[in-house]
CSV table of C-alpha atoms and ligand atoms in Angstrom, one decimal:
chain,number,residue,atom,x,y,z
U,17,UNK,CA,-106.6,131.1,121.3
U,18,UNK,CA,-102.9,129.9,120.6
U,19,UNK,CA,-100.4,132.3,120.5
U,20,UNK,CA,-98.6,134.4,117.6
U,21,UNK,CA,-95.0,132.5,117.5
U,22,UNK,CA,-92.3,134.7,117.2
U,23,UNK,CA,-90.2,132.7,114.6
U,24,UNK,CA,-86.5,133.6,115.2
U,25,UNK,CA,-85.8,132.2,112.1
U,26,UNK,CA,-86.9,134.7,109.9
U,27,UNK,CA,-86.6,137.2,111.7
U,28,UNK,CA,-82.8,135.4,111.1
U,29,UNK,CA,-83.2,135.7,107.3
U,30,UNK,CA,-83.6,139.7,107.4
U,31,UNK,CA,-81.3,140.0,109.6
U,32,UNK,CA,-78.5,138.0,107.7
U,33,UNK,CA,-79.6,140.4,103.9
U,34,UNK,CA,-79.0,143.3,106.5
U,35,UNK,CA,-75.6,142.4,107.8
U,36,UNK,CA,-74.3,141.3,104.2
U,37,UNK,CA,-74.6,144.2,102.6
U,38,UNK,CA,-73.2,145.9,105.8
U,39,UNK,CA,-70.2,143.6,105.7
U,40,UNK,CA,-69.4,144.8,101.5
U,41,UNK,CA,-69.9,148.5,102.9
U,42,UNK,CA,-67.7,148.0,105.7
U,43,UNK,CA,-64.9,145.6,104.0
U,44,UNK,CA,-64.3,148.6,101.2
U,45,UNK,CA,-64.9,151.7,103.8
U,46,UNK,CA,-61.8,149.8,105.4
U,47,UNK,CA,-60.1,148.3,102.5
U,48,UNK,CA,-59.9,144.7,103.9
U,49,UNK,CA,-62.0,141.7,105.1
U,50,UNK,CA,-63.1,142.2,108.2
U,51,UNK,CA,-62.2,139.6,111.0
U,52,UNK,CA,-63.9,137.9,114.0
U,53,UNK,CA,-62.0,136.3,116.5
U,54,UNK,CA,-62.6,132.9,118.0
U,55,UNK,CA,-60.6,132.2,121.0
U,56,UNK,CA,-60.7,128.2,122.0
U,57,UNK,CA,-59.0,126.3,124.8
U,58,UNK,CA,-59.0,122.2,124.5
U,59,UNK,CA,-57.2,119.6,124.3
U,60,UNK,CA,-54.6,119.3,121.1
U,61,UNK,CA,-56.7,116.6,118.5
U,62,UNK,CA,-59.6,115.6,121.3
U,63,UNK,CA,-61.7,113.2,119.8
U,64,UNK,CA,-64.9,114.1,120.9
U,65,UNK,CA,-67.0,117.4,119.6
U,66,UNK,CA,-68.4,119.4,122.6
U,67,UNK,CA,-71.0,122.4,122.6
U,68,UNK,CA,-68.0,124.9,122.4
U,69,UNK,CA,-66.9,122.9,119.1
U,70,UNK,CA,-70.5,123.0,117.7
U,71,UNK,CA,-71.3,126.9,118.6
U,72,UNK,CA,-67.8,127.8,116.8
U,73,UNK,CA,-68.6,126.0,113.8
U,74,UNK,CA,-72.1,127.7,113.8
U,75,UNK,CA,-70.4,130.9,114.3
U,76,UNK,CA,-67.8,130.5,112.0
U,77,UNK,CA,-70.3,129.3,109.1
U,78,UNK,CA,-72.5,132.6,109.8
U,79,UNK,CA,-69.4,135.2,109.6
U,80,UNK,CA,-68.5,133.3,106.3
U,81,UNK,CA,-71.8,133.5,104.8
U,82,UNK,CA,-71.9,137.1,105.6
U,83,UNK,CA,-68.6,138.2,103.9
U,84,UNK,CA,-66.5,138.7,107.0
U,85,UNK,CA,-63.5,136.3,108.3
U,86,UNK,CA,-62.8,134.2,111.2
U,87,UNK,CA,-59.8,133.2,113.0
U,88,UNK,CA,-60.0,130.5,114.9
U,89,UNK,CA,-57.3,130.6,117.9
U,90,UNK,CA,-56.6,127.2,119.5
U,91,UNK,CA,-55.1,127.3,122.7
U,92,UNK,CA,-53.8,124.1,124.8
U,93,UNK,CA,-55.5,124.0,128.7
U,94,UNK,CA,-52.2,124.1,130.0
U,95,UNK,CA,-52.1,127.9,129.0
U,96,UNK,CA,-51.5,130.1,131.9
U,97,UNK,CA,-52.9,133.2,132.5
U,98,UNK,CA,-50.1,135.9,131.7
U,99,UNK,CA,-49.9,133.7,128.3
U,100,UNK,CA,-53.6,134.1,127.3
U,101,UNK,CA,-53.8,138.1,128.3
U,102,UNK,CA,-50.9,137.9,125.7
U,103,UNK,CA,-52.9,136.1,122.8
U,104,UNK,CA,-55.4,138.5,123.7
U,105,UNK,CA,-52.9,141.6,122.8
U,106,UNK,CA,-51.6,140.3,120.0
U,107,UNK,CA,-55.7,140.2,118.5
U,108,UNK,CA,-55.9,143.5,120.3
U,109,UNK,CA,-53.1,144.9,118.3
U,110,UNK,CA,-54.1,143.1,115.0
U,111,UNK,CA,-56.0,145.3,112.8
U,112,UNK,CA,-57.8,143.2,110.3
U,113,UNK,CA,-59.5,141.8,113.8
U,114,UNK,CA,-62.8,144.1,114.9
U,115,UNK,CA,-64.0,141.7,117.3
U,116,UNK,CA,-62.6,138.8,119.9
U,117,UNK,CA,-64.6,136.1,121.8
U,118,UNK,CA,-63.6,134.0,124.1
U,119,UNK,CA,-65.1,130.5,124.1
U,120,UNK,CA,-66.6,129.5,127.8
U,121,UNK,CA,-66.1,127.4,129.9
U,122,UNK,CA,-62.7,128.2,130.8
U,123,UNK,CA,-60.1,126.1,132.6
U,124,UNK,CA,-60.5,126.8,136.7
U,125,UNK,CA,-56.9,128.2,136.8
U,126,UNK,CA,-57.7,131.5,134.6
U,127,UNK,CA,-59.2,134.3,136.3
U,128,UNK,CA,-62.5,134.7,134.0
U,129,UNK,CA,-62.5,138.4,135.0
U,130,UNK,CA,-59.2,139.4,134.5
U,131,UNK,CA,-58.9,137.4,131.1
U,132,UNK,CA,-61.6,139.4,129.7
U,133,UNK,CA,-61.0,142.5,130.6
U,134,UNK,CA,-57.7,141.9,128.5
U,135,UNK,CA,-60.1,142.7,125.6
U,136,UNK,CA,-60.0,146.0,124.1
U,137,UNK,CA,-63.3,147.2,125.0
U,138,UNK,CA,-64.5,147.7,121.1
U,139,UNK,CA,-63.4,144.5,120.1
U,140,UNK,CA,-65.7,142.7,123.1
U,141,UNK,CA,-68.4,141.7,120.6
U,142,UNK,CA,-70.1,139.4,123.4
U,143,UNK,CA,-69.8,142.6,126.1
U,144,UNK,CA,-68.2,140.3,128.5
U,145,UNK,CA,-65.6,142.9,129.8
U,146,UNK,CA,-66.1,145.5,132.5
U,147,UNK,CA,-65.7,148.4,130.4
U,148,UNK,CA,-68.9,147.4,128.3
U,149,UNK,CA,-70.8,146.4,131.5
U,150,UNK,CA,-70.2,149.9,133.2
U,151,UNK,CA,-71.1,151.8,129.9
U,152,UNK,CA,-74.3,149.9,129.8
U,153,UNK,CA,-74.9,150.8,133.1
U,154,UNK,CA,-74.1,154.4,132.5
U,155,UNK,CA,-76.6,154.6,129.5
U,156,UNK,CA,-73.4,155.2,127.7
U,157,UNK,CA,-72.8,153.4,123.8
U,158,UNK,CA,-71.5,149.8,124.7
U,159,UNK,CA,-70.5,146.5,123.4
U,160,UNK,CA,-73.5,144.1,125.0
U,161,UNK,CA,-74.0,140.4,125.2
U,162,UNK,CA,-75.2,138.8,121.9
U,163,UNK,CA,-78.3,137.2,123.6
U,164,UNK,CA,-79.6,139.9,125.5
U,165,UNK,CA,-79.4,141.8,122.0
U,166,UNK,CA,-81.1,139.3,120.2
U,167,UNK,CA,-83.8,138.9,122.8
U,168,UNK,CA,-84.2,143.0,121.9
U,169,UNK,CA,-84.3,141.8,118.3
U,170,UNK,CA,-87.2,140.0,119.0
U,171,UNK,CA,-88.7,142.5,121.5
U,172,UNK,CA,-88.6,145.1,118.4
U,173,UNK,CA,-89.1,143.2,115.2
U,174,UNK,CA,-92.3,141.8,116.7
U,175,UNK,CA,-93.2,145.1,117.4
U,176,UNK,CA,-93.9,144.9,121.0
U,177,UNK,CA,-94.2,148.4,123.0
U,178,UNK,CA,-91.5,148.3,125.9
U,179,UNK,CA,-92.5,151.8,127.3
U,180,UNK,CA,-94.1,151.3,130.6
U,181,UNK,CA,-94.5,148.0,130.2
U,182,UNK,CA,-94.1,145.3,133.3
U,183,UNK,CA,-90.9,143.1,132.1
U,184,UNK,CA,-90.3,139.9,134.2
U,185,UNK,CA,-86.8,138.5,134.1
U,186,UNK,CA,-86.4,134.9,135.3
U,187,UNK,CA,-82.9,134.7,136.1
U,188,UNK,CA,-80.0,136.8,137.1
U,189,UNK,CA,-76.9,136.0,135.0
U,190,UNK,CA,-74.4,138.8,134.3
U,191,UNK,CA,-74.8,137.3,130.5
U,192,UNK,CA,-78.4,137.4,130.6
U,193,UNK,CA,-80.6,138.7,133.4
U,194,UNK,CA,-78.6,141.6,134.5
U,195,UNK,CA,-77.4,143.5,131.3
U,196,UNK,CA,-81.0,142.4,130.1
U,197,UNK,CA,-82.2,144.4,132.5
U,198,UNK,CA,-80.6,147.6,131.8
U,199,UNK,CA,-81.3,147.5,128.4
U,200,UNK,CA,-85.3,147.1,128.8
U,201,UNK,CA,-84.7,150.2,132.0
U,202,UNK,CA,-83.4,152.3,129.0
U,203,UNK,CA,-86.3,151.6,127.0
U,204,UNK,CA,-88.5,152.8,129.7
U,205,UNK,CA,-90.1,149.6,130.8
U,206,UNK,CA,-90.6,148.7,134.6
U,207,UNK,CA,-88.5,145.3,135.3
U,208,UNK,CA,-88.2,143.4,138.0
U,209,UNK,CA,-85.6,140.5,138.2
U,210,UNK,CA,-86.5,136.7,139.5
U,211,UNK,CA,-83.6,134.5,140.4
U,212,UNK,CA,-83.5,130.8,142.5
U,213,UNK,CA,-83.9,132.9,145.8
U,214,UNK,CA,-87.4,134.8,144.8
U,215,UNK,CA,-90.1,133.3,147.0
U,216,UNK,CA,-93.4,132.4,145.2
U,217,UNK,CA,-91.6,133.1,141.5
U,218,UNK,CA,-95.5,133.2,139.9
U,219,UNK,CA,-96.8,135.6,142.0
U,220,UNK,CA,-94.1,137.6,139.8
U,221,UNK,CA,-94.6,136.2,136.5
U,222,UNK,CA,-98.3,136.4,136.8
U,223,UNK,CA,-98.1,140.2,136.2
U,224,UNK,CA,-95.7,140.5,133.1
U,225,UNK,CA,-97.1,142.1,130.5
U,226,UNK,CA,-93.6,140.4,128.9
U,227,UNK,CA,-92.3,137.3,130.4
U,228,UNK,CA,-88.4,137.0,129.7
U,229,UNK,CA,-86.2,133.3,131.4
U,230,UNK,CA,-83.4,132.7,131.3
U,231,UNK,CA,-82.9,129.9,133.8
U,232,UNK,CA,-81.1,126.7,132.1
U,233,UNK,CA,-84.6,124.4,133.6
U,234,UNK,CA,-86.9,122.7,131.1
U,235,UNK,CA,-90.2,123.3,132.6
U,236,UNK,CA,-90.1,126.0,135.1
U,237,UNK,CA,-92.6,128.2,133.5
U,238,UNK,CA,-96.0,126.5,133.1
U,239,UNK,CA,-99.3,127.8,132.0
U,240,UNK,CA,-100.4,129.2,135.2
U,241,UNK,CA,-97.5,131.1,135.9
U,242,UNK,CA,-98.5,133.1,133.1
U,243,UNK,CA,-101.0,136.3,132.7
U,244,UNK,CA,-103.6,135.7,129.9
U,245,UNK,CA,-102.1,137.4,126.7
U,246,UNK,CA,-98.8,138.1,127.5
U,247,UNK,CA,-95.7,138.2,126.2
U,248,UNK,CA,-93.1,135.1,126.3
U,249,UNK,CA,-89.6,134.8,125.8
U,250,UNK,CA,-88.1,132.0,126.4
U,251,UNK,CA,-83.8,131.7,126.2
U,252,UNK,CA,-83.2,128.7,127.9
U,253,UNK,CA,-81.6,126.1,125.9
U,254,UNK,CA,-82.0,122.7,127.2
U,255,UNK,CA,-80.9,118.7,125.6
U,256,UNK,CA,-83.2,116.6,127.2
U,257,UNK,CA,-82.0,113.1,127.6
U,258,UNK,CA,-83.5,111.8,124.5
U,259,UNK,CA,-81.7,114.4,122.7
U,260,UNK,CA,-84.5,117.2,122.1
U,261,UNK,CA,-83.7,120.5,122.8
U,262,UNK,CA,-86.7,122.4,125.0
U,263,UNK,CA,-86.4,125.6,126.6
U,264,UNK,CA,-87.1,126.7,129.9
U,265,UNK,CA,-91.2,127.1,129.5
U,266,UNK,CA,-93.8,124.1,128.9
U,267,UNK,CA,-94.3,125.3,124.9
U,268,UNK,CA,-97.2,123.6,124.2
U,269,UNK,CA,-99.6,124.7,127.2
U,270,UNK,CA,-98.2,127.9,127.8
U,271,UNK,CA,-98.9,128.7,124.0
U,272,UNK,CA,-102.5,128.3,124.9
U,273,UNK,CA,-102.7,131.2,127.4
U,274,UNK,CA,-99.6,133.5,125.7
U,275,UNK,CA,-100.5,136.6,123.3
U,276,UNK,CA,-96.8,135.9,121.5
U,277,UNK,CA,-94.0,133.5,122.7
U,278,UNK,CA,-90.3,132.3,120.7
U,279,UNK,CA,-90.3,128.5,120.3
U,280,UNK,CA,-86.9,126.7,121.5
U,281,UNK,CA,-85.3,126.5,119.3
U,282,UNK,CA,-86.1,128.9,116.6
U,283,UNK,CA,-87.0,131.6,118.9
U,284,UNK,CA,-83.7,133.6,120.8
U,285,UNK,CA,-81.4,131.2,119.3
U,286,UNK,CA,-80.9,132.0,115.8
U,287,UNK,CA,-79.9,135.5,116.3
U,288,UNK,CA,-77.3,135.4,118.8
U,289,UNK,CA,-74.7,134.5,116.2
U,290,UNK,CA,-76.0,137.0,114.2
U,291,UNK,CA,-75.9,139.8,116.9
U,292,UNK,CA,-72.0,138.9,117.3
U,293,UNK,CA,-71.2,139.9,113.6
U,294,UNK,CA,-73.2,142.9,113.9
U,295,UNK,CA,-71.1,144.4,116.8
U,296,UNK,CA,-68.1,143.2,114.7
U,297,UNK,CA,-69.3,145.5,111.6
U,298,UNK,CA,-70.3,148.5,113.9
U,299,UNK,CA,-68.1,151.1,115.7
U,300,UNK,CA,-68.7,152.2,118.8
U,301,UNK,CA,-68.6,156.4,118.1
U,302,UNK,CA,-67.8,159.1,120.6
U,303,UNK,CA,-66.3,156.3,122.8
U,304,UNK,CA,-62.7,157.0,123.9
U,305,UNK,CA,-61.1,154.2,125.6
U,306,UNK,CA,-57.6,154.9,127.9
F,16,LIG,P1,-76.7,130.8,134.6
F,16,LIG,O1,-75.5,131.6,134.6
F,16,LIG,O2,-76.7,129.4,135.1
F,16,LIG,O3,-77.9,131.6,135.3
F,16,LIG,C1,-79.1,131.1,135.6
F,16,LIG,C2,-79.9,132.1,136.4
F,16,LIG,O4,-81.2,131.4,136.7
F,16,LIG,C3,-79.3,132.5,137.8
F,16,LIG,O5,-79.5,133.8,137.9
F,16,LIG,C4,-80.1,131.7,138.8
F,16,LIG,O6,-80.3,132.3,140.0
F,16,LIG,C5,-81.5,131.6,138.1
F,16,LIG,N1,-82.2,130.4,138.6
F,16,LIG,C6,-81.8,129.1,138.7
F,16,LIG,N2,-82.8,128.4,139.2
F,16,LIG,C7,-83.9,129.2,139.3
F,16,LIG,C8,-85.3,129.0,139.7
F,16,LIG,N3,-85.7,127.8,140.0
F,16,LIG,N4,-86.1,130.0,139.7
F,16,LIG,C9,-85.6,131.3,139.3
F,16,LIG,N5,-84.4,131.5,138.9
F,16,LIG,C10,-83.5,130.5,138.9
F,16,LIG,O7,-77.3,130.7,133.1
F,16,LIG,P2,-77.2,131.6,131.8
F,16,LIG,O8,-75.8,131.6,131.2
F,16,LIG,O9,-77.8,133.0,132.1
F,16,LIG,O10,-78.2,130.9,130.8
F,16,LIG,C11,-79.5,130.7,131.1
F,16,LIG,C12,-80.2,129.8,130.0
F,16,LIG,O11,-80.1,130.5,128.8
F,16,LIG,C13,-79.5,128.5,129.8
F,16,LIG,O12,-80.4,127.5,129.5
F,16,LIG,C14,-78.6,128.7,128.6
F,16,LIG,O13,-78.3,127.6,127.8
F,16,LIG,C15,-79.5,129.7,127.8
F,16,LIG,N6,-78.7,130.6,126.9
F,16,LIG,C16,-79.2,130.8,125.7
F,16,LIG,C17,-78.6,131.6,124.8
F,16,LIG,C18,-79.2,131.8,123.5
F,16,LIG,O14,-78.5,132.3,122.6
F,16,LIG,N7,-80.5,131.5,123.3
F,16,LIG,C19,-77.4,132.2,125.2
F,16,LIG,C20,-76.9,132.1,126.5
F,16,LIG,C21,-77.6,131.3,127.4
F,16,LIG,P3,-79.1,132.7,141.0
F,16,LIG,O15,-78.5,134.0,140.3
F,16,LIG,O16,-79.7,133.0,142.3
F,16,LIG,O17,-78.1,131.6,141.0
């Protein structure tokens, strides 16, 4: 029997009623419109559109259609460091801004780590910083990365029980695998996490009751690497050369064996974005940051 798909897209379209009506509660609890952030490094007027470009538009578009602004912050690649920690302050110190992202891949002369720990910790909407990452660690309320929050999203709009549950993650990224795996410990599942070192990788996914990758490989996860009925998400985003964008599991035969499993794309996808605004409208309460 095929598979229930879990359409991203609407769960996309809730979502998005949710957050707008947040947004006109929020704008007139603080009096102004309030403002996301985008923090860019290219090249002055380059003529060609990369995947930064494209997920900054899509990003911008979504905060727009939900009542909140965005700033976009263009920065040339010559920046230095000292001079992007002080763009940072200044949004730090703006307070029409709730939340800052830094667009990735950076230039190899800035210090990831130290750039984005120049983010006040309740302005790191993507929970890139360490502040976030040791408060998630610590069970304590945190900023977390968009996708690992939308895979959540999923988890709980589908319904699925987490609670003593075996979780499989396929890959290990501190974007991904790792907070990913926090997040499903606090909701009492039992995870285990896969990465390019684990030996005989199906021996592990065979047993997931839910199936999570994250890898960046179209194709890794075929059918029989799957248990009968389980669950699968898949977040790997992949252009193939003809242009078509798989994830990192074989869709169409794994959908055969799979109880429920997110298409690429239309699955994680669509509510990244989306998770971004959200941790731009909420506060983070009871935190107090030195
Ligand atoms: P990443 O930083 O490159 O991490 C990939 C992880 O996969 C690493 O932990 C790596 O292991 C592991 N890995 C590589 N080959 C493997 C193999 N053959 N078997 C098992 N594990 C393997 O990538 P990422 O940033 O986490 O992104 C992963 C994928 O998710 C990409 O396709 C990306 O485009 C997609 N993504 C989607 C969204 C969304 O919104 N849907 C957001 C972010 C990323 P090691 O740690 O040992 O190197």
């Amino acid at each position: 029997m095929s598979a229930t798909i879990l359409d991203g897209r609407e769960y996309a379209t809730a979502i998005r009623q949710e957050l707008t009506d947040l947004a006109i509660q929020r704008n007139a609890e603080v009096g102004y419109t309030i403002t996301l952030a985008i923090v860019v490094v290219r090249e002055p007027n380059a003529a060609t559109v990369n995947a930064s470009d494209i997920y900054t538009r899509q990003l911008q578009r979504t905060a727009q259609s939900i009542g909140i602004d965005c700033r976009i912050v263009d920065l040339p690649l010559t920046i230095t460091l000292e001079e992007f920690r002080v763009a940072l302050h200044d949004l730090n110190e703006d307070k029409q801004i709730h939340g800052i992202i830094v667009q990735l891949p950076l230039p190899p002369h800035i210090d990831r780590e130290v750039l984005l720990d120049t983010i006040k910790p309740e302005r790191d909407v993507d929970g890139v910083g360490s502040f976030n990452a040791g408060s998630l660690f610590l069970n304590l309320p945190a900023r977390v990365s968009a996708t690992c929050a939308a895979v959540m999203e999923v988890l709980d709009r589908a319904a699925i029980p987490l609670d003593g549950k075996r979780v499989i993650i396929v890959g290990a990224s501190t974007i991904v695998g790792k907070p990913l795996m926090l997040m499903l410990l606090q909701r009492h599942a039992t995870v285990s996490v896969c990465h390019i070192y684990t030996q005989d990788l199906s021996l592990f996914t065979q047993q997931a009751d839910i199936l999570i990758v994250a890898v960046g490989k179209p194709g890794l996860i075929t059918s029989t690497m799957v248990r009968p009925g389980a669950v699968v998400i898949d977040v790997g985003i992949n252009v193939l050369p003809d242009g078509t964008v798989v994830g990192d599991v074989d869709f169409t035969a794994v959908r055969e064996i799979a109880g429920a499993i997110t298409p690429v794309p239309g699955g994680v996808g669509p509510l990244t974005n989306l998770m971004v605004i959200r941790q731009t409208l909420t506060t983070l309460d009871n935190v107090v940051f030195l």
